Amino acid sequence: MVKFLDLQKINAQYQQQFQDKLKLVLDKGWFILGDEVKSFETNFANYTKSKYCIGVGNGLDALVLIFKAYIQLGKLQKGDEIIVPANTYIASILAILQTDLVPVLVEPDEQTYNINPKLIEEKITSKTKGILVVHLYGQLADMDALMEISSKHNLLLVEDAAQAHGLEFKGNNTRAFSFYPGKNLGALGDGGAITTNDDNLAKLLFSLRNYGSEKKYHNDYIGYNSRLDELQAAFLNVKLPHLDSENNIRKKIATQYLTKIKNDKIVLPYWDFSSNHVFHLFVIRTKNRNELHDYLLKNNIETLIHYPIAPHKQKALENWNSLSFPITEMIHDEVLSLPMSQVMTNDEVHFVIDTINQWI
C-alpha cells in the first residue's frame, strides 16, 4: 500500500533524537514554557525571518489569539468584517467567528485555489477592517496584490500559514502556524505558533496565551491557556533543521507528478516551479473523484479529500447554507489529494503516476 502520509516512517528517522529530548525534558522536570519552548521560539523566528515567535496550543488558537490581540490593541472591534477565502479549511472562518468578528467570504482563483484578489474590493464596506489570507495546500497566495489592496484600504493583513511551513513569504505580516502531525513541520501532537514583527502585538500575545499574565499570579488581561507544549517544542527543535531539505523532496515529487501524469480526465495543480509552493498537499481535480478514489484504493494507493464539504455548506454554519460560491463548490466536489511526503520512494511515486495514467 502506498500510504497517503506515512507518519511512522517520517518520525522514525528521528526516533533516537526524540528519545534524547524526552529524557532531557524529564530530567529537567520543567514541562510548561521551559527552555525547549524558548529555544524553538528563537529558532522558528530566525527561520521565518521574524522578530518574534509565540508558541501556542494549536493553529486555530494562533488565529484566535491574533484577532483577540488586535481587538485588545484597539485595531479591531467586535462586529468588524474580515475578508476570508470561501475555499479554505473551516478553521480560518472559525477563528473570525470565535472572536465576534464577521467573516466575508470571497471566491478563489480557479487556477491556484487561493483567494482571488480581483474579487475582494467589491466586498469591502465601511465595516471591513482586515483580510485573512490562506496559503492553501502550501501555495503562496497573490501577496503583491493583497498587500496593495490592504494598503489602499488601510486593512490589517493576517496570514493563515498553517499549511505553508518553509514557504518564502512576502511582507512583514503576522502569521499563524499549525504543527499538527501531518504538516510539513509536524509535532507528535497539537501545537501552533504566531510570528510577527510587531513589538506591541508580540508583548500582548505572550501574555494572552498564558492567562493574560506577564508575571505569575498577576493577570493584566482576560487571557487564555494556549501554550506550546514543552515536549512538542523539543520534538520540533529536532525536525526544524530538516524542513528545507524535506520540502525540496516534496517539490521533486510534485515535479514528477506534474510532468509525468498524462490523463485528460485529471486537472493538475498549477505551479510555476518557483519557490512559491511547499506542497503540503498535491491536489488534483476530476469530475469522477469518487470513481478515481476507489480505483486507486483497489490498486493499493491511498488518497484523501481536502476538503469534501465547503465551509458555507457545513451544518455548523447553517445560516450560510443557501449562499452560492460556485467555484468553491466545484473545487470541493472535484478535488483529490495524492500521496505526498518526504519519505515516499521513487518506486512509489512512479507507481502512482503509472496507475493514474492507466485510469480510463
Coordinates of C-alpha atoms in Angstrom, one line a residue:
M1 CA 0.0 0.0 0.0
V2 CA 1.3 3.5 -0.9
K3 CA 0.2 5.4 2.1
F4 CA -1.1 8.9 1.7
L5 CA 1.2 10.1 4.5
D6 CA 3.4 7.6 6.4
L7 CA 3.8 9.4 9.7
Q8 CA 5.5 6.4 11.3
K9 CA 8.2 6.4 8.6
I10 CA 8.6 10.2 8.8
N11 CA 9.2 10.3 12.5
A12 CA 11.1 7.0 12.7
Q13 CA 14.2 8.7 11.3
Y14 CA 14.3 11.0 14.4
Q15 CA 13.5 8.4 16.9
Q16 CA 16.8 8.5 18.8
Q17 CA 16.8 12.3 18.9
F18 CA 13.2 12.2 20.2
Q19 CA 14.3 9.8 22.9
D20 CA 17.2 12.0 23.9
K21 CA 14.8 15.1 24.0
L22 CA 12.3 13.1 26.1
K23 CA 15.0 12.2 28.6
L24 CA 16.2 15.8 28.7
V25 CA 12.8 17.2 29.4
L26 CA 12.0 14.5 32.0
D27 CA 15.4 15.1 33.8
K28 CA 14.8 18.8 33.9
G29 CA 11.3 18.4 35.3
W30 CA 10.1 21.7 33.7
F31 CA 7.1 20.9 31.5
I32 CA 5.4 24.3 30.7
L33 CA 7.1 27.2 28.9
G34 CA 10.6 25.9 29.6
D35 CA 13.9 26.0 27.7
E36 CA 12.7 23.9 24.7
V37 CA 9.8 26.3 24.0
K38 CA 12.1 29.3 24.3
S39 CA 14.6 27.7 22.1
F40 CA 12.0 26.8 19.5
E41 CA 10.6 30.3 19.5
T42 CA 14.0 31.7 18.8
N43 CA 14.8 29.1 16.2
F44 CA 11.5 29.5 14.4
A45 CA 11.6 33.3 14.5
N46 CA 15.0 33.1 12.9
Y47 CA 13.9 30.6 10.3
T48 CA 10.9 32.7 9.3
K49 CA 12.9 35.9 9.4
S50 CA 10.6 37.3 12.1
K51 CA 11.3 39.3 15.1
Y52 CA 9.1 37.2 17.4
C53 CA 7.6 33.7 17.6
I54 CA 4.9 33.0 20.2
G55 CA 4.3 29.2 20.7
V56 CA 0.7 28.4 21.3
G57 CA -1.5 25.3 21.7
N58 CA -2.6 24.8 18.0
G59 CA -3.1 26.6 14.8
L60 CA -6.7 27.6 15.5
D61 CA -5.6 29.2 18.8
A62 CA -2.9 31.0 16.9
L63 CA -5.5 32.7 14.7
V64 CA -7.9 33.4 17.5
L65 CA -5.2 35.0 19.7
I66 CA -4.1 37.2 16.8
F67 CA -7.6 38.6 16.4
K68 CA -8.1 38.9 20.2
A69 CA -4.9 40.8 20.5
Y70 CA -5.8 43.2 17.7
I71 CA -9.2 43.8 19.5
Q72 CA -7.3 44.4 22.7
L73 CA -5.0 46.9 21.0
G74 CA -8.0 48.7 19.5
K75 CA -7.1 47.9 15.9
L76 CA -10.3 45.8 15.6
Q77 CA -13.6 45.8 17.4
K78 CA -16.4 43.2 17.7
G79 CA -18.6 43.3 14.6
D80 CA -15.8 44.3 12.2
E81 CA -15.7 42.5 8.9
I82 CA -12.8 40.3 7.9
I83 CA -12.3 39.2 4.3
V84 CA -11.5 35.4 4.1
P85 CA -11.4 32.8 1.4
A86 CA -14.6 30.8 0.8
N87 CA -12.3 27.9 -0.3
T88 CA -10.4 27.1 2.9
Y89 CA -10.5 24.7 5.9
I90 CA -13.2 25.8 8.3
A91 CA -10.6 26.8 11.0
S92 CA -9.9 30.0 9.1
I93 CA -13.5 31.0 9.4
L94 CA -14.0 29.7 13.0
A95 CA -11.2 32.0 14.3
I96 CA -13.1 35.0 12.9
L97 CA -16.4 33.9 14.4
Q98 CA -14.9 33.0 17.8
T99 CA -13.6 36.5 18.2
D100 CA -17.0 38.1 17.4
L101 CA -15.8 39.4 14.0
V102 CA -17.8 38.9 10.8
P103 CA -16.3 36.7 8.0
V104 CA -16.9 37.9 4.5
L105 CA -16.3 35.1 2.0
V106 CA -14.5 35.6 -1.3
E107 CA -14.2 33.1 -4.1
P108 CA -10.8 31.6 -5.1
D109 CA -8.8 31.9 -8.2
E110 CA -9.7 28.8 -10.2
Q111 CA -6.1 28.1 -11.1
T112 CA -4.4 28.4 -7.7
Y113 CA -7.4 27.7 -5.4
N114 CA -6.3 30.7 -3.2
I115 CA -8.4 33.8 -2.7
N116 CA -8.9 35.9 -5.8
P117 CA -7.7 39.4 -5.2
K118 CA -9.7 40.7 -8.1
L119 CA -12.9 39.9 -6.2
I120 CA -12.0 41.5 -2.9
E121 CA -12.7 45.2 -3.4
E122 CA -16.3 44.6 -4.4
K123 CA -16.8 43.0 -0.9
I124 CA -15.2 45.9 1.0
T125 CA -17.5 48.0 3.1
S126 CA -17.1 50.6 5.8
K127 CA -17.0 47.8 8.3
T128 CA -14.2 45.9 6.6
K129 CA -11.1 46.1 8.7
G130 CA -8.9 43.1 7.7
I131 CA -8.1 40.3 5.3
L132 CA -7.2 36.8 6.4
V133 CA -5.3 35.2 3.6
V134 CA -4.7 31.4 3.5
H135 CA -1.8 29.8 1.7
L136 CA -3.9 26.8 0.8
Y137 CA -2.1 23.4 0.2
G138 CA 1.2 25.2 0.7
Q139 CA 1.0 27.6 -2.2
L140 CA 1.7 31.3 -1.7
A141 CA -1.3 33.5 -2.3
D142 CA -1.0 36.5 -4.6
M143 CA 0.6 38.6 -1.8
D144 CA 1.6 41.5 -4.1
A145 CA -2.0 42.2 -5.0
L146 CA -3.2 41.5 -1.4
M147 CA -0.7 43.9 0.1
E148 CA -1.6 46.6 -2.4
I149 CA -5.3 46.2 -1.5
S150 CA -4.7 46.2 2.2
S151 CA -2.5 49.3 2.0
K152 CA -5.0 51.1 -0.2
H153 CA -7.9 50.5 2.1
N154 CA -5.9 50.6 5.4
L155 CA -6.8 46.9 6.3
L156 CA -5.0 44.5 8.6
L157 CA -3.5 41.7 6.6
V158 CA -3.1 38.4 8.6
E159 CA -1.7 35.2 7.1
D160 CA -3.0 31.7 7.8
A161 CA 0.2 29.8 7.2
A162 CA -1.0 26.5 8.8
Q163 CA -0.1 24.6 5.6
A164 CA 2.9 26.7 4.5
H165 CA 5.9 25.8 6.6
G166 CA 9.0 26.8 4.7
L167 CA 7.3 29.0 2.2
E168 CA 9.2 32.1 1.1
F169 CA 6.8 34.7 2.4
K170 CA 6.4 38.3 1.3
G171 CA 5.9 41.3 3.5
N172 CA 6.1 41.6 7.3
N173 CA 2.6 40.4 8.2
T174 CA 1.6 38.5 11.3
R175 CA 1.3 34.8 10.6
A176 CA -0.4 31.8 12.2
F177 CA 1.1 28.3 12.0
S178 CA -0.1 24.8 13.0
F179 CA 2.2 22.0 13.9
Y180 CA -0.5 19.3 13.6
P181 CA 1.3 16.0 13.0
G182 CA 0.6 15.8 9.3
K183 CA 2.0 19.3 8.5
N184 CA 5.3 19.7 6.7
L185 CA 6.7 20.6 10.1
G186 CA 4.6 18.4 12.3
A187 CA 4.8 17.7 16.1
L188 CA 3.8 14.5 17.7
G189 CA 0.6 16.1 18.9
D190 CA -1.0 19.5 18.6
G191 CA 1.0 22.7 18.5
G192 CA 1.0 26.1 16.9
A193 CA 2.8 29.4 16.7
I194 CA 2.4 33.0 15.7
T195 CA 5.2 35.0 14.1
T196 CA 5.2 38.8 14.0
N197 CA 7.5 41.8 13.8
D198 CA 5.1 44.0 15.8
D199 CA 6.5 44.7 19.2
N200 CA 3.2 45.6 20.9
L201 CA 1.4 42.7 19.4
A202 CA 4.0 40.2 20.4
K203 CA 4.2 41.5 24.0
L204 CA 0.4 41.1 24.3
L205 CA 0.4 37.7 22.7
F206 CA 3.0 36.3 25.1
S207 CA 0.7 37.4 27.9
L208 CA -2.7 36.4 26.3
R209 CA -1.5 32.8 25.7
N210 CA -0.7 32.5 29.4
Y211 CA -3.8 33.5 31.2
G212 CA -3.2 37.2 30.4
S213 CA -0.2 37.2 32.7
E214 CA 3.3 38.5 32.3
K215 CA 4.2 37.9 35.9
K216 CA 2.9 34.8 37.7
Y217 CA -0.4 35.4 39.5
H218 CA -0.6 38.9 38.1
N219 CA -3.2 39.0 35.3
D220 CA -3.4 42.1 33.2
Y221 CA -5.8 40.8 30.6
I222 CA -8.6 38.3 30.2
G223 CA -6.3 35.6 28.7
Y224 CA -6.3 32.0 27.7
N225 CA -4.4 28.8 28.4
S226 CA -2.8 28.1 25.0
R227 CA 0.9 27.4 25.3
L228 CA 3.1 25.3 23.1
D229 CA 3.9 22.1 25.0
E230 CA 7.4 21.8 26.2
L231 CA 7.9 18.3 24.8
Q232 CA 6.3 19.1 21.4
A233 CA 8.7 22.1 21.2
A234 CA 11.6 19.8 21.9
F235 CA 10.5 17.5 19.1
L236 CA 10.0 20.5 16.7
N237 CA 13.5 21.6 17.6
V238 CA 14.8 18.2 16.2
K239 CA 12.8 18.5 13.0
L240 CA 13.1 22.2 12.1
P241 CA 16.7 21.9 10.7
H242 CA 15.5 19.4 8.2
L243 CA 12.4 21.3 6.9
D244 CA 14.0 22.8 3.8
S245 CA 15.6 19.6 2.6
E246 CA 12.3 17.7 3.2
N247 CA 10.3 20.4 1.3
N248 CA 12.8 20.0 -1.6
I249 CA 11.9 16.3 -1.7
R250 CA 8.2 17.2 -1.9
K251 CA 8.9 19.6 -4.7
K252 CA 10.8 17.0 -6.6
I253 CA 7.9 14.6 -6.2
A254 CA 5.5 17.3 -7.4
T255 CA 7.7 17.9 -10.4
Q256 CA 7.4 14.3 -11.3
Y257 CA 3.6 14.3 -10.9
L258 CA 3.2 17.4 -12.9
T259 CA 5.4 16.4 -15.8
K260 CA 4.5 12.7 -16.0
I261 CA 0.9 12.4 -15.2
K262 CA -0.9 12.4 -18.5
N263 CA -4.6 11.8 -18.2
D264 CA -7.2 14.0 -19.9
K265 CA -9.7 13.4 -17.1
I266 CA -7.5 15.0 -14.5
V267 CA -6.7 18.7 -13.8
L268 CA -3.3 19.0 -12.2
P269 CA -2.5 21.8 -9.8
Y270 CA -0.9 25.0 -11.0
W271 CA 2.8 25.6 -10.2
D272 CA 5.3 27.8 -12.0
F273 CA 8.2 25.8 -10.5
S274 CA 9.3 28.8 -8.4
S275 CA 9.7 29.0 -4.6
N276 CA 6.1 29.8 -4.1
H277 CA 4.9 26.3 -3.2
V278 CA 6.0 23.8 -0.5
F279 CA 3.4 21.1 -1.4
H280 CA 1.8 20.3 1.9
L281 CA -0.7 18.7 -0.4
F282 CA -0.7 17.7 -4.0
V283 CA -4.3 18.2 -5.1
I284 CA -5.8 17.2 -8.4
R285 CA -9.3 17.6 -9.7
T286 CA -11.6 15.3 -11.7
K287 CA -15.3 15.1 -12.4
N288 CA -15.2 11.5 -11.3
R289 CA -13.5 11.9 -8.0
N290 CA -15.2 9.0 -6.1
E291 CA -14.5 6.7 -9.0
L292 CA -10.8 7.6 -9.1
H293 CA -10.5 7.3 -5.3
D294 CA -12.0 3.8 -5.4
Y295 CA -9.8 2.8 -8.4
L296 CA -6.6 4.0 -6.7
L297 CA -7.6 2.3 -3.4
K298 CA -8.2 -1.0 -5.3
N299 CA -4.7 -0.5 -6.6
N300 CA -3.2 0.0 -3.2
I301 CA -2.9 3.8 -3.4
E302 CA -4.3 5.8 -0.5
T303 CA -5.8 9.2 -1.2
L304 CA -7.7 11.8 0.8
I305 CA -10.1 14.6 0.1
H306 CA -9.2 18.1 1.2
Y307 CA -12.0 19.1 1.6
P308 CA -15.3 17.3 0.8
I309 CA -17.7 20.0 2.1
A310 CA -17.2 23.7 1.6
P311 CA -17.4 25.8 4.8
H312 CA -20.6 27.6 3.9
K313 CA -22.3 24.2 3.4
Q314 CA -21.4 22.9 6.8
K315 CA -24.1 22.2 9.3
A316 CA -22.3 24.4 11.9
L317 CA -22.8 27.3 9.5
E318 CA -26.4 26.6 8.5
N319 CA -27.2 30.2 8.1
W320 CA -24.9 30.3 5.2
N321 CA -26.1 27.0 3.6
S322 CA -28.1 28.9 1.0
L323 CA -25.2 31.0 -0.2
S324 CA -23.7 30.3 -3.6
F325 CA -20.0 30.1 -4.2
P326 CA -19.8 28.1 -7.4
I327 CA -16.1 28.0 -7.9
T328 CA -15.6 26.9 -4.2
E329 CA -18.3 24.3 -4.5
M330 CA -16.8 22.9 -7.8
I331 CA -13.4 22.6 -6.1
H332 CA -14.8 20.8 -3.1
D333 CA -16.7 18.4 -5.3
E334 CA -13.8 17.5 -7.5
V335 CA -10.5 17.6 -5.5
L336 CA -8.5 14.6 -4.5
S337 CA -5.1 14.6 -2.7
L338 CA -2.4 12.2 -3.9
P339 CA 0.2 10.7 -1.7
M340 CA 2.8 13.3 -0.9
S341 CA 5.6 13.2 1.7
Q342 CA 9.3 13.4 2.1
V343 CA 9.6 9.6 2.7
M344 CA 8.0 8.4 -0.5
T345 CA 10.2 6.2 -2.5
N346 CA 10.8 6.8 -6.2
D347 CA 9.1 3.4 -7.0
E348 CA 6.0 4.6 -5.1
V349 CA 5.9 7.9 -7.0
H350 CA 6.3 6.1 -10.3
F351 CA 3.6 3.6 -9.3
V352 CA 1.2 6.4 -8.5
I353 CA 1.9 8.0 -11.8
D354 CA 1.6 4.9 -13.9
T355 CA -1.6 3.8 -12.1
I356 CA -3.3 7.2 -12.7
N357 CA -2.2 7.2 -16.4
Q358 CA -3.9 3.8 -16.8
W359 CA -7.2 5.1 -15.4
I360 CA -9.8 5.3 -18.2

